[in-house]
Coordinates of N, CA and C in Angstrom, one line a residue:
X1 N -39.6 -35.5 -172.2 CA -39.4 -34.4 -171.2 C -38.5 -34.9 -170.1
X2 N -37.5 -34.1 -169.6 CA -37.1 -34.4 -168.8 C -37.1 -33.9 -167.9
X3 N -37.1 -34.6 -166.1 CA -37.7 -34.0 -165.2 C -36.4 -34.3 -163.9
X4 N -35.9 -33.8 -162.8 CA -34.8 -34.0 -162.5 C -35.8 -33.5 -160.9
X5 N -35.4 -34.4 -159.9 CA -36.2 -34.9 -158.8 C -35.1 -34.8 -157.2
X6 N -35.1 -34.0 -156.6 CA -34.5 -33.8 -155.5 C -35.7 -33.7 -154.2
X7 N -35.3 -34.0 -153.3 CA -36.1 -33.9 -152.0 C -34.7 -34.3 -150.7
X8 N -35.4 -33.5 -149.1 CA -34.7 -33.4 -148.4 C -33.4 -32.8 -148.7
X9 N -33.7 -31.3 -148.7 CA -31.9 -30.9 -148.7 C -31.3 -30.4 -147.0
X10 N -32.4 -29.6 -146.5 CA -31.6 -29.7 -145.4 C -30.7 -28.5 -145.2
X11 N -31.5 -27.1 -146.3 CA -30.1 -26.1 -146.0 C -28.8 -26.6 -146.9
X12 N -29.0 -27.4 -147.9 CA -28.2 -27.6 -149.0 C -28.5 -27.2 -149.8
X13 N -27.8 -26.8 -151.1 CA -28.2 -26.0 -152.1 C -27.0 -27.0 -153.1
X14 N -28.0 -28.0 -154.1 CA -27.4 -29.0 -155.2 C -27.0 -27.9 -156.3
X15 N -26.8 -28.3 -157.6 CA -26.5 -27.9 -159.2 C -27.6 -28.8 -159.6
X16 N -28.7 -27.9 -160.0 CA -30.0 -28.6 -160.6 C -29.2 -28.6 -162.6
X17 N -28.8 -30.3 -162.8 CA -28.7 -30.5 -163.9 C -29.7 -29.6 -165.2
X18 N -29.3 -29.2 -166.4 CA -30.6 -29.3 -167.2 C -31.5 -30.2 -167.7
X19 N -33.1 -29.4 -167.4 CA -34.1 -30.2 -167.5 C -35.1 -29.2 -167.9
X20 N -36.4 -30.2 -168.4 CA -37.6 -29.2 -168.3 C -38.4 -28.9 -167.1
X21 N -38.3 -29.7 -165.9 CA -38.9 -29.5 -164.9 C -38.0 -30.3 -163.4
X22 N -38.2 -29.5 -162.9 CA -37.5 -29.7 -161.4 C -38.6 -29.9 -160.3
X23 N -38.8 -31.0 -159.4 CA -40.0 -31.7 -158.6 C -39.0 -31.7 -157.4
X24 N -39.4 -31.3 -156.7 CA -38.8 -30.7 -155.0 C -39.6 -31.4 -154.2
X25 N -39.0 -32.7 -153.3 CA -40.1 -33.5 -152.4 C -40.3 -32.5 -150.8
X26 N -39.6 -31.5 -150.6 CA -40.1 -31.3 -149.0 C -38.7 -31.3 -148.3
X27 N -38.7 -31.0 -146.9 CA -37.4 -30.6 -146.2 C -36.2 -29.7 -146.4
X28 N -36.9 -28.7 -146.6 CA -35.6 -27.5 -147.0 C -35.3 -27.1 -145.7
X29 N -36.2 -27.0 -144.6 CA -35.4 -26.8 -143.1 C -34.5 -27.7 -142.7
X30 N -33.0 -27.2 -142.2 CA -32.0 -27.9 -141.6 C -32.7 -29.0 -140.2
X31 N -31.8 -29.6 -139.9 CA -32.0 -30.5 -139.0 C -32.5 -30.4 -137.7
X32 N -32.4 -28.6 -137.8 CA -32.5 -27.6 -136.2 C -33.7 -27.4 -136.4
X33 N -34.5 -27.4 -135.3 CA -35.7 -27.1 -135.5 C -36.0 -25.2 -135.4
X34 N -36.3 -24.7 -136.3 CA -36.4 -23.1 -136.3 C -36.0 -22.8 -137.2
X35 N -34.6 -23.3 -137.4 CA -33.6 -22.3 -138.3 C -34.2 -22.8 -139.7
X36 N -34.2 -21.6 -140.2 CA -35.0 -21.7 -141.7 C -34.2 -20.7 -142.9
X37 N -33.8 -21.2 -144.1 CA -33.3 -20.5 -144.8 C -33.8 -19.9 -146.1
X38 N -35.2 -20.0 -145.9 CA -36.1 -19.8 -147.5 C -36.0 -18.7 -147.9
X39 N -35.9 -17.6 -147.2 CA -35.9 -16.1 -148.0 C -34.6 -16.0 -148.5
X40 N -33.5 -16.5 -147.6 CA -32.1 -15.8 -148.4 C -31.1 -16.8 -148.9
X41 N -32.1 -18.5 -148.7 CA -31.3 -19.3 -149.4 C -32.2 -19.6 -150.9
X42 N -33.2 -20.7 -150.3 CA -34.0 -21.2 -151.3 C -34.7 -20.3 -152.2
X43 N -35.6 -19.1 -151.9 CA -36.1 -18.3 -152.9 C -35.3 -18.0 -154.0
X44 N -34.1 -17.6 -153.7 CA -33.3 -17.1 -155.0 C -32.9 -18.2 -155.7
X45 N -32.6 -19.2 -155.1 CA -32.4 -20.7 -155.6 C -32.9 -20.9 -156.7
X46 N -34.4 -20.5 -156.2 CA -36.0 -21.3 -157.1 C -35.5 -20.4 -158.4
X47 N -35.5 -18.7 -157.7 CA -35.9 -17.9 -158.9 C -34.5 -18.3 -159.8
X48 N -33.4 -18.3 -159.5 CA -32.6 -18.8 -160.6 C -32.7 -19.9 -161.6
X49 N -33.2 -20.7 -161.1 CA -33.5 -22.2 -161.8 C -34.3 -21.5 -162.6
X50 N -35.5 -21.1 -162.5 CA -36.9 -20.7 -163.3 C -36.2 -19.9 -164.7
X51 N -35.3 -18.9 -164.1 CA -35.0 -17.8 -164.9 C -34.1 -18.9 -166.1
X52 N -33.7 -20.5 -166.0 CA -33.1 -20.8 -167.0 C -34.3 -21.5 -167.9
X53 N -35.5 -21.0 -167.1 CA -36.4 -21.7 -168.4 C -37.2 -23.5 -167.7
X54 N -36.8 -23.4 -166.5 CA -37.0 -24.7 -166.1 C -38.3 -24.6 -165.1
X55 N -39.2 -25.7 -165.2 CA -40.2 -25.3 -164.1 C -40.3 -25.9 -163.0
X56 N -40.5 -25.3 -162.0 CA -40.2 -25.8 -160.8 C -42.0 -26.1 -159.8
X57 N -41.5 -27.6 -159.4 CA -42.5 -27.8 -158.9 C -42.5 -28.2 -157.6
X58 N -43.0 -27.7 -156.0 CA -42.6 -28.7 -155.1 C -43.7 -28.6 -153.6
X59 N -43.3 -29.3 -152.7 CA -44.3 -29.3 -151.7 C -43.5 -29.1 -150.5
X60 N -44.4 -29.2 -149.2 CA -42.9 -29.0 -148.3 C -43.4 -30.8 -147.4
X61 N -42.2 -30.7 -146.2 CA -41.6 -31.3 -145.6 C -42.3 -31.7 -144.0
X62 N -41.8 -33.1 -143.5 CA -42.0 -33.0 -142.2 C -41.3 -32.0 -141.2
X63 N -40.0 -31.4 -142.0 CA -39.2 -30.1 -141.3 C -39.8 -28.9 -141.3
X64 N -40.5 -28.4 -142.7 CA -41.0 -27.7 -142.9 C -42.2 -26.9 -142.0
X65 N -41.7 -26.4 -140.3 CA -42.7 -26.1 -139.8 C -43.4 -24.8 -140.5
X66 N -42.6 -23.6 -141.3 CA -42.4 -22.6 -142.0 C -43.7 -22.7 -143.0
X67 N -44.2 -23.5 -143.2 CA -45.2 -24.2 -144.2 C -46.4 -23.8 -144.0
X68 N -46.7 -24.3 -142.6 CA -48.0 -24.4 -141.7 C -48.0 -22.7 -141.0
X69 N -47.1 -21.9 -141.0 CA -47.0 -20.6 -140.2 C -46.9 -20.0 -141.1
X70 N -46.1 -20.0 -142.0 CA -46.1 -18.8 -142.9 C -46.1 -19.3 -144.3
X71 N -47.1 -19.9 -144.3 CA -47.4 -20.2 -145.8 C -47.3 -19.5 -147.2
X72 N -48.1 -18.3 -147.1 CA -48.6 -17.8 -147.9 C -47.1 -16.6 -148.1
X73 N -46.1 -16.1 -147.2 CA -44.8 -15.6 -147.5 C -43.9 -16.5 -148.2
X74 N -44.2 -17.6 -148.0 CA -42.8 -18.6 -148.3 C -43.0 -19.1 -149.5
X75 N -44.6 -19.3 -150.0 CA -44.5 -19.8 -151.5 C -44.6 -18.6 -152.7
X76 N -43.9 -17.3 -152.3 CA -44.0 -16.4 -153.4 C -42.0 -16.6 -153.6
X77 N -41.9 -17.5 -154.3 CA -40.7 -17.5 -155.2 C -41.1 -18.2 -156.3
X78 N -41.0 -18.3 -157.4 CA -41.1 -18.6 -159.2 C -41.1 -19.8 -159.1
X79 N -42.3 -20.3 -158.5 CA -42.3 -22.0 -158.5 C -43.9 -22.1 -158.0
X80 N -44.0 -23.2 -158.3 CA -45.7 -23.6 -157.9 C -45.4 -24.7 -156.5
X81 N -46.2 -24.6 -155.6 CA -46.2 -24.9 -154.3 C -47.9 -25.6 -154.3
X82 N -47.7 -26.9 -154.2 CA -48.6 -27.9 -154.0 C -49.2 -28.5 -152.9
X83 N -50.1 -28.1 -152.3 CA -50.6 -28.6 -151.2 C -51.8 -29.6 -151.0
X84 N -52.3 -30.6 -151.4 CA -53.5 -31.6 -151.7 C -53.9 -30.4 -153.1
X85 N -53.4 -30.3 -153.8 CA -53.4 -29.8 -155.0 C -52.8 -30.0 -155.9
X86 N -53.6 -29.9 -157.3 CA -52.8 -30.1 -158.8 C -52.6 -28.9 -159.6
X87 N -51.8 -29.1 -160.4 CA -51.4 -28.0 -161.3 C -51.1 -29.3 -162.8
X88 N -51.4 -28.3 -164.2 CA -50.8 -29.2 -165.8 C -49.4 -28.7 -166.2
X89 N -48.7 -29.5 -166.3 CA -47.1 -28.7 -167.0 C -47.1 -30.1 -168.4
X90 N -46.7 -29.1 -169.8 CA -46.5 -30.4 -170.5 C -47.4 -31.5 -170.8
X91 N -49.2 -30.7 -170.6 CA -49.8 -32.2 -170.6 C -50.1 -33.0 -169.5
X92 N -49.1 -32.9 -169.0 CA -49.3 -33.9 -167.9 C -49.4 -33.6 -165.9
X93 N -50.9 -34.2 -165.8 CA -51.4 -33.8 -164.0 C -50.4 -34.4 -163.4
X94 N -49.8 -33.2 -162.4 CA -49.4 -33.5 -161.4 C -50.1 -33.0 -160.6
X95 N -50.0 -34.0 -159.3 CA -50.7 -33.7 -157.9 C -49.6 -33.9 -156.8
X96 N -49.8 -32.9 -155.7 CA -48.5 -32.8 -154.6 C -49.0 -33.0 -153.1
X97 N -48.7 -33.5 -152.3 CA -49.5 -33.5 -150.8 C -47.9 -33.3 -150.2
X98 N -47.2 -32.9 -149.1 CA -46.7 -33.0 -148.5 C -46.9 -34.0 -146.9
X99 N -48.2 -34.7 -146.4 CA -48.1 -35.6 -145.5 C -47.5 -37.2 -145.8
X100 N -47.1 -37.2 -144.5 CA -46.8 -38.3 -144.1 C -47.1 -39.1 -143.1
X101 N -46.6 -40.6 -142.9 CA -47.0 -41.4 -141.8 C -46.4 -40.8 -140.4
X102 N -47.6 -40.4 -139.5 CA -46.9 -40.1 -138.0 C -45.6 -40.3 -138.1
X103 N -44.5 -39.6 -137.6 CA -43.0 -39.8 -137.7 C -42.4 -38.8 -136.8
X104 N -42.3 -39.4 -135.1 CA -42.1 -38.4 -134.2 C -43.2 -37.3 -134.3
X105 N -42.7 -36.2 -133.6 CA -43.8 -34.9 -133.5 C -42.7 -33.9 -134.7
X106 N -43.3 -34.3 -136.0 CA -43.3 -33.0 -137.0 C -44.0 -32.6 -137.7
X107 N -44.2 -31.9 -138.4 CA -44.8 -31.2 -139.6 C -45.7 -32.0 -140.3
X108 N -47.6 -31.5 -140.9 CA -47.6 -32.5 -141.4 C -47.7 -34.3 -141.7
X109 N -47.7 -34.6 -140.0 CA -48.0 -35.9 -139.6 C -49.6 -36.1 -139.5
X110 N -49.9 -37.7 -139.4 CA -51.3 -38.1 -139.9 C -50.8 -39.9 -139.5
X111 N -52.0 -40.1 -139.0 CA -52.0 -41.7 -139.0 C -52.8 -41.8 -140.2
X112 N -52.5 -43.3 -140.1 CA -52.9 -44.2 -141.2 C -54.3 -43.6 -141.6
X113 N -55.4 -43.8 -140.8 CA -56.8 -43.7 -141.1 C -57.0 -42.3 -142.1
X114 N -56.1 -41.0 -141.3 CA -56.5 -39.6 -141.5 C -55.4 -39.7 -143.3
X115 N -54.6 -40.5 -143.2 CA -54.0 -40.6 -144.6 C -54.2 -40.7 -146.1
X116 N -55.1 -41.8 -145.5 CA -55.7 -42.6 -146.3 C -57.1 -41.2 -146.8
X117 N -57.3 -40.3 -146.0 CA -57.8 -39.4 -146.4 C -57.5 -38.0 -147.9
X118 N -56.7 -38.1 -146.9 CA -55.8 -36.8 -148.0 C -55.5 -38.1 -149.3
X119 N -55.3 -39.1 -149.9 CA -54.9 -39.8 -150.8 C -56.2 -40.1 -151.8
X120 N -57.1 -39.9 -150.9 CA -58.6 -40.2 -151.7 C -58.5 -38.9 -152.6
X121 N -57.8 -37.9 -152.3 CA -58.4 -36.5 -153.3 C -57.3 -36.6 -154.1
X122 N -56.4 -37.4 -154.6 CA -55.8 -37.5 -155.8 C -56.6 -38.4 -156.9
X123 N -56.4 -37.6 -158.0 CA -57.6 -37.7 -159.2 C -56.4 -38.9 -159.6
X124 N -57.7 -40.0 -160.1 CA -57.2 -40.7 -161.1 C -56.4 -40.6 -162.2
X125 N -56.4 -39.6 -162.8 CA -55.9 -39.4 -163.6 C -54.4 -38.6 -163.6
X126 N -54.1 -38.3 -162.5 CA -52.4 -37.4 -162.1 C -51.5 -38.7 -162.7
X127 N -50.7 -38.4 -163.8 CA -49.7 -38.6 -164.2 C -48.2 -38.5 -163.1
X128 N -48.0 -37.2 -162.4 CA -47.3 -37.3 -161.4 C -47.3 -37.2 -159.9
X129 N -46.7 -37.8 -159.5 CA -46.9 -37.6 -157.5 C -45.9 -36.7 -157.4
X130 N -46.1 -35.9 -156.5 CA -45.2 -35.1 -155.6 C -45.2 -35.2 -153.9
X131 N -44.7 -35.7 -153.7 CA -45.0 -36.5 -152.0 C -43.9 -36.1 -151.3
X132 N -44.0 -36.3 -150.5 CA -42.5 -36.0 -149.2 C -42.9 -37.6 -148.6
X133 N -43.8 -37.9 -148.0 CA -43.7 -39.1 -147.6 C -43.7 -40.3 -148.3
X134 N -42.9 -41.2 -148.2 CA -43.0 -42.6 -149.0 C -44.3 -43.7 -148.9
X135 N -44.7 -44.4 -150.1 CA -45.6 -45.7 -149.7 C -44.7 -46.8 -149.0
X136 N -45.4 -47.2 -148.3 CA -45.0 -48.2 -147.6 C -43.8 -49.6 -148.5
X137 N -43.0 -49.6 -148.1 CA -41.8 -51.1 -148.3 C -41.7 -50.5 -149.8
X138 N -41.2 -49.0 -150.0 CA -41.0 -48.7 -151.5 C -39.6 -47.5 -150.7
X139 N -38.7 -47.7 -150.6 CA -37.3 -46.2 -150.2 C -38.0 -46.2 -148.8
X140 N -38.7 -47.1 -147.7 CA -39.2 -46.2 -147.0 C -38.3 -46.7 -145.4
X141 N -37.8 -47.6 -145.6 CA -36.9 -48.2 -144.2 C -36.3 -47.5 -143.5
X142 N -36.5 -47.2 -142.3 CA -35.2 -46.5 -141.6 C -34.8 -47.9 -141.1
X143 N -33.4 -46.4 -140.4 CA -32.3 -47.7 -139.5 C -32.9 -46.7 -138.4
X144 N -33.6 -46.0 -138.3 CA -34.1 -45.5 -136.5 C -35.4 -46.4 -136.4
X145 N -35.2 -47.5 -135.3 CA -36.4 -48.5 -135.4 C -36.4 -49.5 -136.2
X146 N -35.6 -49.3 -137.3 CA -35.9 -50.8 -138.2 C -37.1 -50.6 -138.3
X147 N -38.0 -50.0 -139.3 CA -39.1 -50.0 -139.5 C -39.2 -49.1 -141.0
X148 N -40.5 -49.7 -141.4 CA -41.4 -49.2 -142.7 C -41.8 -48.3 -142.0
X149 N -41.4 -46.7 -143.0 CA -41.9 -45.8 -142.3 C -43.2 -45.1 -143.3
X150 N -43.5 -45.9 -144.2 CA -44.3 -45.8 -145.6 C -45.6 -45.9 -145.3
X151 N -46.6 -45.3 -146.1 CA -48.3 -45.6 -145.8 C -48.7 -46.4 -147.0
X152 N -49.0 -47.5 -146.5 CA -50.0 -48.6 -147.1 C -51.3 -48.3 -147.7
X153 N -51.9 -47.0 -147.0 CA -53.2 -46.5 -148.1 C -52.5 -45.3 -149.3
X154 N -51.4 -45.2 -149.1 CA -50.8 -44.6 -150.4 C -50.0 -45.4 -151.4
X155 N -49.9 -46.4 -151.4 CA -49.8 -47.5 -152.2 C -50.9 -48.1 -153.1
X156 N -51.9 -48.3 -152.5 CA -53.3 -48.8 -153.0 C -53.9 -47.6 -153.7
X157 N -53.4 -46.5 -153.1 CA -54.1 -45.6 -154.0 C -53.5 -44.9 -155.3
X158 N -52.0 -45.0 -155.4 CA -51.2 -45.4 -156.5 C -51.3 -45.9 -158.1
X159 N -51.5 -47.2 -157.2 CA -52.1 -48.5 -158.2 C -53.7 -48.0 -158.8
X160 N -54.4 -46.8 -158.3 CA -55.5 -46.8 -158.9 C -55.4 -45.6 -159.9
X161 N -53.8 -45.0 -160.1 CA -54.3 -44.0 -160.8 C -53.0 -44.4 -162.0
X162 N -53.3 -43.8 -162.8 CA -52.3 -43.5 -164.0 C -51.2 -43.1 -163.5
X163 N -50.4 -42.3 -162.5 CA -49.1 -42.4 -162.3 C -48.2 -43.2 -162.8
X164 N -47.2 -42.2 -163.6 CA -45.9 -43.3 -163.8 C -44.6 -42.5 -162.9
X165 N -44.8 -41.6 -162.9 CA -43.5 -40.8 -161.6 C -44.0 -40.6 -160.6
X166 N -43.4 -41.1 -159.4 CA -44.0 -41.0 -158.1 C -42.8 -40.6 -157.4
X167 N -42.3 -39.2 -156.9 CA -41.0 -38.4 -156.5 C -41.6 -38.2 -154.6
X168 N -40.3 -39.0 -153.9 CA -40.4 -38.5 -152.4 C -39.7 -39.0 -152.0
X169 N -39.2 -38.6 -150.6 CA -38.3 -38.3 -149.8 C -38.1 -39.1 -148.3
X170 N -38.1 -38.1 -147.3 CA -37.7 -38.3 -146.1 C -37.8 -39.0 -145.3
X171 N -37.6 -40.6 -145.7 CA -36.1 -41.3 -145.4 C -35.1 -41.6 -146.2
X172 N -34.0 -40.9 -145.4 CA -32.6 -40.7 -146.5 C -32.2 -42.0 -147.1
X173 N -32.2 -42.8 -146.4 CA -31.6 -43.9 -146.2 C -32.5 -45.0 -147.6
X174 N -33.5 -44.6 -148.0 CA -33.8 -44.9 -148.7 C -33.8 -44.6 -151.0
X175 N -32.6 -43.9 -150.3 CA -32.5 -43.1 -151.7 C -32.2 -43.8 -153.1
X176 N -33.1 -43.9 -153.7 CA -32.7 -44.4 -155.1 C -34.1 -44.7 -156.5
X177 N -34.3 -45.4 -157.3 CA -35.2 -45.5 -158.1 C -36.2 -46.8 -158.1
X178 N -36.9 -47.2 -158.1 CA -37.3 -48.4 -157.7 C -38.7 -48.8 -159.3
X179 N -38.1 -49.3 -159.8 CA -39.2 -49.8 -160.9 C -40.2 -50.7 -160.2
X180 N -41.5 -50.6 -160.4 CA -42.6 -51.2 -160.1 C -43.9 -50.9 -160.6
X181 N -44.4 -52.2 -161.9 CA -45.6 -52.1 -162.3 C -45.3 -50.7 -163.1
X182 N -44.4 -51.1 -164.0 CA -44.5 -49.9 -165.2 C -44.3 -48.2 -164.6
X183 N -43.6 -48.3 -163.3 CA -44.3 -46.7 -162.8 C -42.4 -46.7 -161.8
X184 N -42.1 -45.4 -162.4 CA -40.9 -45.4 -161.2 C -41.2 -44.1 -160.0
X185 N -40.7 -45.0 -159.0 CA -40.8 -44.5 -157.6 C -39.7 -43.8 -157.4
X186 N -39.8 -42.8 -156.8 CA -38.1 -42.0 -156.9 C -38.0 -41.5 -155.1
X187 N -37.0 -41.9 -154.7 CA -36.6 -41.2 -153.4 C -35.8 -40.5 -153.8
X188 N -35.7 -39.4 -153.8 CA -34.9 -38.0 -154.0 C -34.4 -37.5 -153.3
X189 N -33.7 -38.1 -152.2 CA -33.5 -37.6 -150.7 C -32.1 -37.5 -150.9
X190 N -31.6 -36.0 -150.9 CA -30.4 -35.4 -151.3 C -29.2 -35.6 -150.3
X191 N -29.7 -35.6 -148.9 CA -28.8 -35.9 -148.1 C -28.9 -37.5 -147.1
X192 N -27.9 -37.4 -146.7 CA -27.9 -39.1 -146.0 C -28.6 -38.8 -144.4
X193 N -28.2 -40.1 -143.4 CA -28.8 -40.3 -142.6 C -27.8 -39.2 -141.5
X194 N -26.8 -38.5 -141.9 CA -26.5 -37.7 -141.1 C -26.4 -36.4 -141.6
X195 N -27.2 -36.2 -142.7 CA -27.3 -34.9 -142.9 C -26.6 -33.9 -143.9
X196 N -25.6 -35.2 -144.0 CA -24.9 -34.6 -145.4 C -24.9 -34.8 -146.7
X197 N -24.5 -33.7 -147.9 CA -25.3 -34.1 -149.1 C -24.1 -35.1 -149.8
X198 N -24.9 -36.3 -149.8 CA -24.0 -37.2 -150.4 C -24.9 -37.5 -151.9
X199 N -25.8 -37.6 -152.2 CA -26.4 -38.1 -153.3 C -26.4 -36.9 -154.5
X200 N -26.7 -37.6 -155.5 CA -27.2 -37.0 -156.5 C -28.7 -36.3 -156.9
X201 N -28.8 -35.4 -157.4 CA -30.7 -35.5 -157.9 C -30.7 -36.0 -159.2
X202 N -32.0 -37.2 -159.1 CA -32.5 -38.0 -160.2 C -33.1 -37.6 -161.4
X203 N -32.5 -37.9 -162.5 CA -33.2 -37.6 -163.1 C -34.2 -38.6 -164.4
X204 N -35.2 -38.2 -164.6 CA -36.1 -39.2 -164.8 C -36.7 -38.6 -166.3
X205 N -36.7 -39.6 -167.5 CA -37.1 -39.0 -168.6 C -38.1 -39.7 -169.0
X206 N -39.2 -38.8 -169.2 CA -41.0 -39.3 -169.1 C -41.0 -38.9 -170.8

């Protein structure tokens, strides 16, 4: 199966390679706090991909204040929308949380303790992650601070499940594939540290 992994666009709109499934980490709001493009960018986005047969799976963002307000308008485009929730494609559980480690005042933030919470309700058995936040010292470094911006109780809890695709995002700066313990970590972060789409979306064959 092949599965093709983008996160953080940012009001970018990529060429989703062919695949059987497309994994969306979070950040479809631009940099601007408000401006939101989902009805007249991303919906039709989604529904085009779908219409080639491809399934689309994703969660939102620390940008994503659009998430938390208008939930229930924004996830009616031809895609499944994951929130401390699983869905089967292909056999195989995936589970999606969109939190992350406190990071400034956005969307979706959680210290460590309350993290470590939301991580306990992924089943042993989920084959895939869908995250927007990274585990700790895995894509997760910024250059704002020099710091690990990763959660350490989402690493441990990782290691306790069957996962071998583990797809997320937002820090750009961290973009790439990281093999570890039989299981690839994917930062899918489409655009760079200023916002522009420089990367590719990964693609990952399970």
């Amino acid at each position: 199966m092949r599965v093709c992994c983008i996160s953080d666009l940012h009001g970018h709109i990529p060429e989703v390679p062919d695949c059987d499934l497309l994994l969306l980490g979070g950040d479809y709001q631009t940099k601007r706090p408000g401006h939101f493009e989902w009805r007249d960018l991303y919906k039709p986005w989604i529904d085009e991909i779908a219409d080639r047969g491809i399934k689309v799976i994703g969660v939102a963002g620390n940008h994503d204040w659009m998430f938390i307000k208008e939930k229930e308008s924004l996830i009616q485009a031809n895609w499944t929308y994951l929130e401390d929730s699983g869905c089967e494609f292909n056999g195989l559980n995936i589970w999606g949380s969109p939190w992350q480690k406190r990071f400034y005042d956005w969307a979706f933030n959680l210290d460590e303790e309350e993290l470590a919470k939301k991580w306990e309700l992924i089943p042993t058995e989920t084959d895939i992650l869908v995250l927007h936040g990274p585990p700790y010292k895995i894509g997760d470094f910024s250059p704002y601070g020099n710091e690990h911006c990763g959660s350490v109780s989402l690493v441990k809890k990782i290691f306790k499940t069957r996962a071998k695709l583990i797809i997320f995002g937002h820090i750009h700066s961290g973009y790439g594939v990281y093999k570890i313990g039989g299981r690839n970590f994917v930062n899918a972060s489409y655009v760079n540290e200023q916002y522009t789409p420089t990367n590719k979306p990964i693609i990952i064959d399970l």
